[in-house]
Coordinates of C-alpha atoms and ligand atoms in Angstrom, one line a residue:
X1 CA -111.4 215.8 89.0
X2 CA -112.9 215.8 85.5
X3 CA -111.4 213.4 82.9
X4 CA -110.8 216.5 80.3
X5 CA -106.9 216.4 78.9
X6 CA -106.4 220.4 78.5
X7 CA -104.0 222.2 76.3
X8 CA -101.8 223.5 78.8
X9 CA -102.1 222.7 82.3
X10 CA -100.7 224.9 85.5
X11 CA -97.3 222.7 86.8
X12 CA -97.5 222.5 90.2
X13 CA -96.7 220.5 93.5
X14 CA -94.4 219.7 96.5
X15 CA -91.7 222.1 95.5
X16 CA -94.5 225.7 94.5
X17 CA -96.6 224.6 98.2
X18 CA -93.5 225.5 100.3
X19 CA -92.1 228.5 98.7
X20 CA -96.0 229.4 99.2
X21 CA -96.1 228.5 102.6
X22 CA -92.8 230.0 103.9
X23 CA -94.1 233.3 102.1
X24 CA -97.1 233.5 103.8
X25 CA -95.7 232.1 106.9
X26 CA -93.4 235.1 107.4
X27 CA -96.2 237.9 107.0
X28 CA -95.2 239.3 103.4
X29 CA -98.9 239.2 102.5
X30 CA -98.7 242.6 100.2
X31 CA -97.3 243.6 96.5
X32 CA -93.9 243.7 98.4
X33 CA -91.5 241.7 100.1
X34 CA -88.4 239.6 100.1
X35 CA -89.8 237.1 97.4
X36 CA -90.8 240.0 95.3
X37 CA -87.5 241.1 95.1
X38 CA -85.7 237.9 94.8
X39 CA -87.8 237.0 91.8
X40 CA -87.2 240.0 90.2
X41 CA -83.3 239.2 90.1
X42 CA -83.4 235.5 89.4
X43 CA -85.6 236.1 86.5
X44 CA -83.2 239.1 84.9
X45 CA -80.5 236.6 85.9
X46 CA -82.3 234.0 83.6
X47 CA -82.7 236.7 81.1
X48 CA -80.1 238.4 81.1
X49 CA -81.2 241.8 81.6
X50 CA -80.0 244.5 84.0
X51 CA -83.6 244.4 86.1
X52 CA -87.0 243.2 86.3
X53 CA -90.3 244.5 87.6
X54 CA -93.0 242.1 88.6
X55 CA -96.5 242.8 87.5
X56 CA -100.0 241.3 88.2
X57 CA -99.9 240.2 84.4
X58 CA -98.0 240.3 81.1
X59 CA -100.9 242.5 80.0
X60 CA -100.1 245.3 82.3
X61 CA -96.1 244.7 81.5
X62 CA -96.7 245.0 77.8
X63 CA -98.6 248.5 78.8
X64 CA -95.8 250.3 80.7
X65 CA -93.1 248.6 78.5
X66 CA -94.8 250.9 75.9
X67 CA -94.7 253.5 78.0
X68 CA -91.1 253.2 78.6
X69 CA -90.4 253.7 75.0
X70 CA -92.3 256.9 74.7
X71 CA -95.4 255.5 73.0
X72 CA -98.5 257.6 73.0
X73 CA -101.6 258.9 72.0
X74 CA -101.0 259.9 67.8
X75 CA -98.7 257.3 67.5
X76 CA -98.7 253.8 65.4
X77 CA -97.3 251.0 66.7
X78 CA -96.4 247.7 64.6
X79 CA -98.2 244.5 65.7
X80 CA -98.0 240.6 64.8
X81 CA -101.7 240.0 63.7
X82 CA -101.0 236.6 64.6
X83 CA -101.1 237.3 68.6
X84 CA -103.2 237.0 71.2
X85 CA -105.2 240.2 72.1
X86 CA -103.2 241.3 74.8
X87 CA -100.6 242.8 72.5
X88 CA -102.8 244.6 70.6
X89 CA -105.0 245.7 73.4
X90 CA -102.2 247.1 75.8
X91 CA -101.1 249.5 72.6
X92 CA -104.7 251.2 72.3
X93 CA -104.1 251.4 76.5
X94 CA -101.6 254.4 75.7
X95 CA -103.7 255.4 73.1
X96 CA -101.8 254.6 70.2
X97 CA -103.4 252.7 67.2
X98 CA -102.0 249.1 66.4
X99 CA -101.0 248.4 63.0
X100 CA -101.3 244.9 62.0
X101 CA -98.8 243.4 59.8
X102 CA -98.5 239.4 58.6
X103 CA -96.1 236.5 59.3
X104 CA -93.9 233.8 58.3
X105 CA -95.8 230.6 57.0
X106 CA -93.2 228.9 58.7
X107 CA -92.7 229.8 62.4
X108 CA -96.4 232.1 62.5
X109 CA -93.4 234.9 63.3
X110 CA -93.4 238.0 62.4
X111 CA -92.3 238.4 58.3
X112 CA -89.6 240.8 58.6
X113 CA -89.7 241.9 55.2
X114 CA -93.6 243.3 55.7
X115 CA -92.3 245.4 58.8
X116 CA -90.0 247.4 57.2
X117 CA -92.3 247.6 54.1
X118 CA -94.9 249.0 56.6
X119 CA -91.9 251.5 58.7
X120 CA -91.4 253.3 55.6
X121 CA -94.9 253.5 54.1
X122 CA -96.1 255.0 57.5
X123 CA -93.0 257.2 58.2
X124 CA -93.8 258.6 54.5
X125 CA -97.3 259.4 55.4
X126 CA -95.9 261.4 58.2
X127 CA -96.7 259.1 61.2
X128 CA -94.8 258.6 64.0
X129 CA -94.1 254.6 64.7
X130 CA -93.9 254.4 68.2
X131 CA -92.6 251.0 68.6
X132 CA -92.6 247.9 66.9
X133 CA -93.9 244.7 68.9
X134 CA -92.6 241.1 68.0
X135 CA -94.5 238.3 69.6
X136 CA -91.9 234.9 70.3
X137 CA -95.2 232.8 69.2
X138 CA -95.9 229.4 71.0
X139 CA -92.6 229.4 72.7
X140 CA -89.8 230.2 69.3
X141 CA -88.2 234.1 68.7
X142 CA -88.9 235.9 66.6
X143 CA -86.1 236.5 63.8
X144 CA -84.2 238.8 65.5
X145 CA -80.8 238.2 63.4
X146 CA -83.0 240.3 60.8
X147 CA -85.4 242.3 62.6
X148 CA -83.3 244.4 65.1
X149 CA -81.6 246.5 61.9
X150 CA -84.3 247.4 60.3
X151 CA -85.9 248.8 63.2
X152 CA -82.5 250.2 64.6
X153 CA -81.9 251.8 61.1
X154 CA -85.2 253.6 61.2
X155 CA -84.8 254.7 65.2
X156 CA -88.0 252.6 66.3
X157 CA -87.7 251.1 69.2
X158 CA -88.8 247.1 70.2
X159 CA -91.0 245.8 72.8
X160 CA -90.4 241.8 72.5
X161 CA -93.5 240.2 73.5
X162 CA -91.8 237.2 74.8
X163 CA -94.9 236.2 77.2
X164 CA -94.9 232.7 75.5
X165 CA -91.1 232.3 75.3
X166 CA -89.2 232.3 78.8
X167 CA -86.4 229.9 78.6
X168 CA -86.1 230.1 74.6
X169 CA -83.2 231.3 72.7
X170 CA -82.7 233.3 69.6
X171 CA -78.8 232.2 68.6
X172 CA -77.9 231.5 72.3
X173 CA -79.3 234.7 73.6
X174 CA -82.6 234.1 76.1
X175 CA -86.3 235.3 74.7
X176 CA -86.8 238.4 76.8
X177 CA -83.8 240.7 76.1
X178 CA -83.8 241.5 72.4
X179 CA -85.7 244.8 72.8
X180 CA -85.4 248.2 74.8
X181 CA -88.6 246.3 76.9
X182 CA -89.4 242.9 77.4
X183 CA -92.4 241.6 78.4
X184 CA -93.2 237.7 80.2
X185 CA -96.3 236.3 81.2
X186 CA -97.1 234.1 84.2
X187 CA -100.2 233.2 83.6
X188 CA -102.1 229.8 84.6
X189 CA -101.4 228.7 81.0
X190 CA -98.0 229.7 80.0
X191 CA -94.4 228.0 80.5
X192 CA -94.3 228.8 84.4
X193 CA -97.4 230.4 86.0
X194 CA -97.7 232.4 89.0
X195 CA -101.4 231.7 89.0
X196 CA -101.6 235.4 87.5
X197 CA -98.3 237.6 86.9
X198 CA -96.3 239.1 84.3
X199 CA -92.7 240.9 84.2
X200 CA -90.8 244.0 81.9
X201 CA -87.2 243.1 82.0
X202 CA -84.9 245.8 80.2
X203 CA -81.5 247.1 80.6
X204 CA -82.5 250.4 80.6
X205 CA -82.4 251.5 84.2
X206 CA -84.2 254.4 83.7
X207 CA -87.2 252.9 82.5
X208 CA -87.5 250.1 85.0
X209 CA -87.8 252.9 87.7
X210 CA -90.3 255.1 85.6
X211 CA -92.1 251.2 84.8
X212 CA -91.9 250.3 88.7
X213 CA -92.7 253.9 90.2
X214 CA -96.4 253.7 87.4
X215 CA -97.1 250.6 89.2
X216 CA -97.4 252.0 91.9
X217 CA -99.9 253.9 91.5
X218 CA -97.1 257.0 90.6
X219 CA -96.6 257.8 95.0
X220 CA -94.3 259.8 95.5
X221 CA -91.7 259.0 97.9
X222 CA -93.2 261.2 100.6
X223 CA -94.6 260.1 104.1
X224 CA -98.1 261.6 102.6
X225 CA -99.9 260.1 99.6
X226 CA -98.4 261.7 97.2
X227 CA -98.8 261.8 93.2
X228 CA -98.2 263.8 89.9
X229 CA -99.4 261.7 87.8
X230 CA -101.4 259.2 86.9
X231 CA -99.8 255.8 88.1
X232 CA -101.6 252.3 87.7
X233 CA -102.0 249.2 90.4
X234 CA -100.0 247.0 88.5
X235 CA -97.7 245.2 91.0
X236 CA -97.5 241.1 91.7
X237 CA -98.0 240.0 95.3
X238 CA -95.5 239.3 97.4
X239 CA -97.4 235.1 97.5
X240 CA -97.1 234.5 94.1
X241 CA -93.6 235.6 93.5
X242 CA -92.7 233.1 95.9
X243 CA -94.7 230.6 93.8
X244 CA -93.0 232.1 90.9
X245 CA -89.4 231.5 92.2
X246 CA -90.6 227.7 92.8
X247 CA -91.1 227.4 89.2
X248 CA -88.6 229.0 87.9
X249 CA -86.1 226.2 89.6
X250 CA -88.5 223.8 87.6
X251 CA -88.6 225.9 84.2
X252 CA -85.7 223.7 82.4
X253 CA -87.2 220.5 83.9
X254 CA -90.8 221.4 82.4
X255 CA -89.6 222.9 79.1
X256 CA -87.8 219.5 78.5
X257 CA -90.8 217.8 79.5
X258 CA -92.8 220.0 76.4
X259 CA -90.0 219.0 74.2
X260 CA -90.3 215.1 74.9
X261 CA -93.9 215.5 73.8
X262 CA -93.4 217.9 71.2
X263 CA -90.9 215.3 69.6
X264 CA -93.5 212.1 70.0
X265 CA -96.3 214.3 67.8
X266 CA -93.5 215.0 65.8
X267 CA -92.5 211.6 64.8
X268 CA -96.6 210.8 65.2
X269 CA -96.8 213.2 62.2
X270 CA -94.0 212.8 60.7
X271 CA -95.4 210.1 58.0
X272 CA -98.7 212.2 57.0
X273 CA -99.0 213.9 53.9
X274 CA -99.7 217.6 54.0
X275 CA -99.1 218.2 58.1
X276 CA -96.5 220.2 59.6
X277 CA -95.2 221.2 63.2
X278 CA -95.3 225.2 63.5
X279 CA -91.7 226.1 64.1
X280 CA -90.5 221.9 64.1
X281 CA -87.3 223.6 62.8
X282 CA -86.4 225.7 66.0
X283 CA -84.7 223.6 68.4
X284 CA -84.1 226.6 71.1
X285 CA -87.8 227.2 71.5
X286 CA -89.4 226.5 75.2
X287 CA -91.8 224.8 72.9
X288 CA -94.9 226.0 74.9
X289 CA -97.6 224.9 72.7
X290 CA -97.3 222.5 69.8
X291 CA -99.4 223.6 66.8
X292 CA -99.9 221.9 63.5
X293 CA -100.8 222.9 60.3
X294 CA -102.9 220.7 58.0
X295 CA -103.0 220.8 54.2
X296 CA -106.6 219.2 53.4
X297 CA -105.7 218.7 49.7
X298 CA -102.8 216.6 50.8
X299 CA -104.3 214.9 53.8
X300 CA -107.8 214.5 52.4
X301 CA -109.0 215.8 56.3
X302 CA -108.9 219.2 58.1
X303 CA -107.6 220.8 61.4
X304 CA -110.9 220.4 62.4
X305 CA -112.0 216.8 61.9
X306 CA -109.1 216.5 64.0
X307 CA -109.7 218.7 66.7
X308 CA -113.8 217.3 66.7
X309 CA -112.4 213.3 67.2
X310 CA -110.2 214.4 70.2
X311 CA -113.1 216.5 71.4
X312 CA -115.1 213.1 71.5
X313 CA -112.5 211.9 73.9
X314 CA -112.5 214.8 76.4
X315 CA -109.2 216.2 74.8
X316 CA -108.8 219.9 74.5
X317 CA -107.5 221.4 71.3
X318 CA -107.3 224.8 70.3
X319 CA -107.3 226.8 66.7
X320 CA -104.1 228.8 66.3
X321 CA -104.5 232.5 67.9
X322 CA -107.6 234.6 65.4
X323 CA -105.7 236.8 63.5
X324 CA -106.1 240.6 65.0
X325 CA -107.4 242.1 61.9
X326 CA -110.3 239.5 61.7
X327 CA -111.4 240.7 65.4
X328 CA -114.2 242.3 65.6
X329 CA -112.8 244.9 68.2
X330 CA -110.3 245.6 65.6
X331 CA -112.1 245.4 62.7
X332 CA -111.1 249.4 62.0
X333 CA -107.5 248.9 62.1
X334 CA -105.1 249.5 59.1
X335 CA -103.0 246.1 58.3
X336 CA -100.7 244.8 56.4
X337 CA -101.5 241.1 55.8
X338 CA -100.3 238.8 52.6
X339 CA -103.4 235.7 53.7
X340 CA -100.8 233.7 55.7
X341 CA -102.0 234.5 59.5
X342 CA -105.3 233.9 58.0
X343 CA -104.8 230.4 56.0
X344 CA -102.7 229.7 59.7
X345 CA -106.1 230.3 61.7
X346 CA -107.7 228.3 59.0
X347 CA -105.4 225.1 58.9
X348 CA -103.7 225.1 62.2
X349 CA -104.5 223.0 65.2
X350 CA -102.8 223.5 69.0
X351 CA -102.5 220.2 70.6
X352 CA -102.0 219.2 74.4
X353 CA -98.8 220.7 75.2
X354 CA -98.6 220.8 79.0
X355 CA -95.8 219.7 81.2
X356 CA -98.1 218.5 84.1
X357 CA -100.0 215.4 81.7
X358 CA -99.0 212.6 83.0
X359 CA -97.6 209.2 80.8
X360 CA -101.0 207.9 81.2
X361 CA -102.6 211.5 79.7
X362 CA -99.7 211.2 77.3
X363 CA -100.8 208.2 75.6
X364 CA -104.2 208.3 75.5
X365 CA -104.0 211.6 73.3
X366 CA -101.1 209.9 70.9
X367 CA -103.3 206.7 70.7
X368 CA -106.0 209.1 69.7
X369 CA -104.2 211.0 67.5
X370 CA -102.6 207.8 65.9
X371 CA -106.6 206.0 65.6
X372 CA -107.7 209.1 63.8
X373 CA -104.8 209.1 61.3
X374 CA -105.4 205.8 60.7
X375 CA -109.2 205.5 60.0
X376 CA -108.2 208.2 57.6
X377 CA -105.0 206.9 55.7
X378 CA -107.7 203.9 55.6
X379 CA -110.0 206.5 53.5
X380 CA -107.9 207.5 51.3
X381 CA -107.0 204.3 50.4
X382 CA -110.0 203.1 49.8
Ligands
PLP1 C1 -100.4 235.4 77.4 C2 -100.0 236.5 76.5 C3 -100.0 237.8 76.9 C4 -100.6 238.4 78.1 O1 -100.3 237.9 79.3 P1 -101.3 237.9 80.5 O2 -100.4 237.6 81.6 O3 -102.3 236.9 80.3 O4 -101.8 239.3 80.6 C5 -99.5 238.8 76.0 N1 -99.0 238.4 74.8 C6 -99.0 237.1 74.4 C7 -98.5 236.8 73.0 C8 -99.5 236.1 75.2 O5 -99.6 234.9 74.8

C-alpha cells in the first residue's frame, strides 16, 4: 500500500463484497439483472424521480439526458465554465456547441444572472438554446430557487449535472431532480462509486424509455437484431449495480463522515486571514470535496505553497476544476465569463475529502495543515 493520503478515496468493505458476491454468485454477469433493476428504483426513490436508468458513466448519462431534451446539431447549449470536462464534452457529443458562462464567487455555482444575460443575447442572434446545464459543484446545488424561472420563462429546458451531488438538497428537495434530466456519477472518486457508473433520473417517462432503449444500442424489440437508429452501449453491469446498491445503504453514513472533516478544516481555517471554505455556507451539501480559496494579499501565502508543503508529506491536493474556456480543446468556444472561475482556478485549493481516511489519515493532514499555518502566521509576524 503506498503511504499517499488522496483527495477522495473509493469507500469500500464488508458490506459492497457481499452484494458483489451474491450478484455474481447468482449468474447475473451482463448489463442486466435483478440488481440492475433494484438500483434503478432505490436510487429514483432517493431522488425522488419517477425512474432511473443506469449507465456505464455519468459521462454517457449527461449525453442521452441531452438527447432527451431534444438537443442537437445547430444548437447552443449553456455550460458552467467552472466544470469538469465531461459536461462540456457530452454537449459537442450531439453536436451542439457549449456556451460557457461564469459563476458565483461564493459557491463556484452557476451566476444566475449571466445565464439569462446569455438566453436572451443568443435567442436575439437567432440561436436555438437547446438546454441549459447547471453543475451542483463539489457536492452544493446549484441556485435553483432562481434559476428554474428564468429558464422556464424562456422555454429552455435543464439538464442538472448533479454528478457531484447525490444526497444534497437544494431547500429540502434532493440534488438530481431539479431539471427535465438529471444526471449522477458513480465514479471511483465521487460520493458513492460503482467503480465506473453513472445514472439519468427524470420524471419524464417518455424519455427514460427513449434514454434506456439508446443504450441499448437502439434493438428493437424483435427476436432478430433489430435497429433504426443509431443507439449507443451505454448500460452499467448487472456486478456493479449490486456494488452500487451496497453503497447507497452507506451514502448518509459517508456524507456525514465528509461533513465531520469538512467542519475540522473549517474550524482549522477558521482563524486565517484571507481563506474561505467554497460553499461553507451550504449546510445541505453532500460536501464531496472541500475546496478553499486563498487571498495571498491577506494571507501573505498562496493555494499553492499550500498544496507544495502537503505534497512534501505524500498528501494529495488538487486546484479547483480549469475553467472550460481556458482549455485548450475549447479554446474556440464563445463565453460569457466576468474573471471569477478564473481568479477560483487561481486561488483555490481541494483538500483530502474522502470518507474512507482513516482518524490516523485524518490527523496527519490537519497537523500538516495546522504546521504550515503556523510557520507562516510566524512570517508574517516577523
Ligand atoms: C464526474 C463528473 C462527471 C462525469 O462523470 P463520469 O462518471 O466520470 O463520466 C460529469 N460532470 C461532473 C461535474 C463531474 O464531476
Amino acid at each position: 500500500m503506498s503511504r499517499t493520503i488522496y483527495l477522495s478515496s473509493p469507500d469500500v468493505g464488508p458490506l459492497e463484497e457481499s452484494y458483489l458476491i451474491a450478484a455474481l454468485r447468482s449468474g447475473w454477469v451482463a448489463p442486466v439483472g435483478p440488481d440492475l433493476d433494484a438500483f434503478e428504483h432505490e436510487v429514483a426513490a432517493r431522488v425522488g424521480t419517477r425512474g432511473a436508468v443506469a449507465v456505464s458513466s455519468g459521462t454517457a448519462a449527461l449525453h442521452l439526458a441531452l438527447l432527451g431534451v431534444g438537443v442537437g446539431p445547430g444548437d447552443v447549449v449553456i455550460v458552467p465554465t467552472l466544470t469538469f470536462v465531461a459536461t462540456a464534452n457530452a454537449v459537442r457529443y450531439t453536436g451542439a456547441r457549449p456556451v460557457f458562462v461564469d459563476c458565483d464567487p461564493h459557491t463556484g455555482n452557476v451566476d444566475v444572472a449571466l445565464v439569462a444575460d446569455l438566453i436572451h443575447r443568443l435567442t436575439a442572434r437567432g440561436e436555438r438554446v437547446g438546454a441549459v446545464v447547471p453543475v451542483d459543484l463539489f457536492g452544493s446545488c446549484a441556485d435553483y430557487t432562481a434559476l428554474a424561472p428564468v429558464c422556464a420563462a424562456a422555454g429552455v429546458p435543464v439538464v442538472e449535472d448533479a454528478a457531484e451531488a447525490l444526497g444534497a438538497t437544494h431547500h429540502g428537495r434532493p440534488a438530481g431532480s431539479f431539471g427535465q434530466a438529471g444526471v449522477l456519477s458513480f465514479n471511483g472518486n465521487k460520493i458513492m462509486t460503482t467503480s465506473g457508473g453513472g445514472m439519468l433520473v427524470s420524471d419524464d417517462t417518455a424519455l427514460l424509455a427513449r434514454a434506456r432503449h439508446l443504450s441499448t444500442q437502439a434493438r428493437e424489440p424483435t427476436p432478430h437484431y433489430e435497429h433504426r437508429e443509431t443507439g449507443y452501449n451505454y448500460r452499467l453491469s448487472n456486478l456493479l449495480a449490486a456494488l452500487g446498491r451496497a453503497q447507497l445503504v452507506r451514502l448518509d453514513g459517508m456524507i456525514a463522515r465528509r461533513r465531520q472533516l469538512r467542519d475540522r478544516y473549517a474550524k482549522l481555517f477558521a482563524p486565517i486571514p484571507g481563506v474561505r471554505l467554497l460553499g461553507l455556507e451550504d449546510i445541505d451539501s453532500n460536501c464531496w470535496l472541500t475546496s478553499i480559496a486563498v487571498d495571498p494579499e491577506r494571507s501573505g501565502w498562496r493555494a499553492a505553497d499550500l498544496a507544495a508543503h502537503l505534497a512534501r508529506q505524500d498528501i494529495e491536493t488538487r486546484p479547483v476544476w480549469k475553467p472550460m474556456h481556458r482549455q485548450p480543446a475549447y479554446a474556440d468556444a464563445e463565453r460569457l465569463v466576468t474573471g471569477v472561475a478564473e481568479r477560483l482556478f487561481a486561488d483555490g485549493l481541494t483538500l483530502p475529502s474522502g470518507s474512507a481516511l482513516n482518524e490516523r489519515q485524518i490527523a496527519l493532514v490537519l497537523s500538516a495543515v495546522d504546521e504550515f499555518l503556523t510557520v507562516r502566521a510566524g512570517a508574517s509576524t516577523a
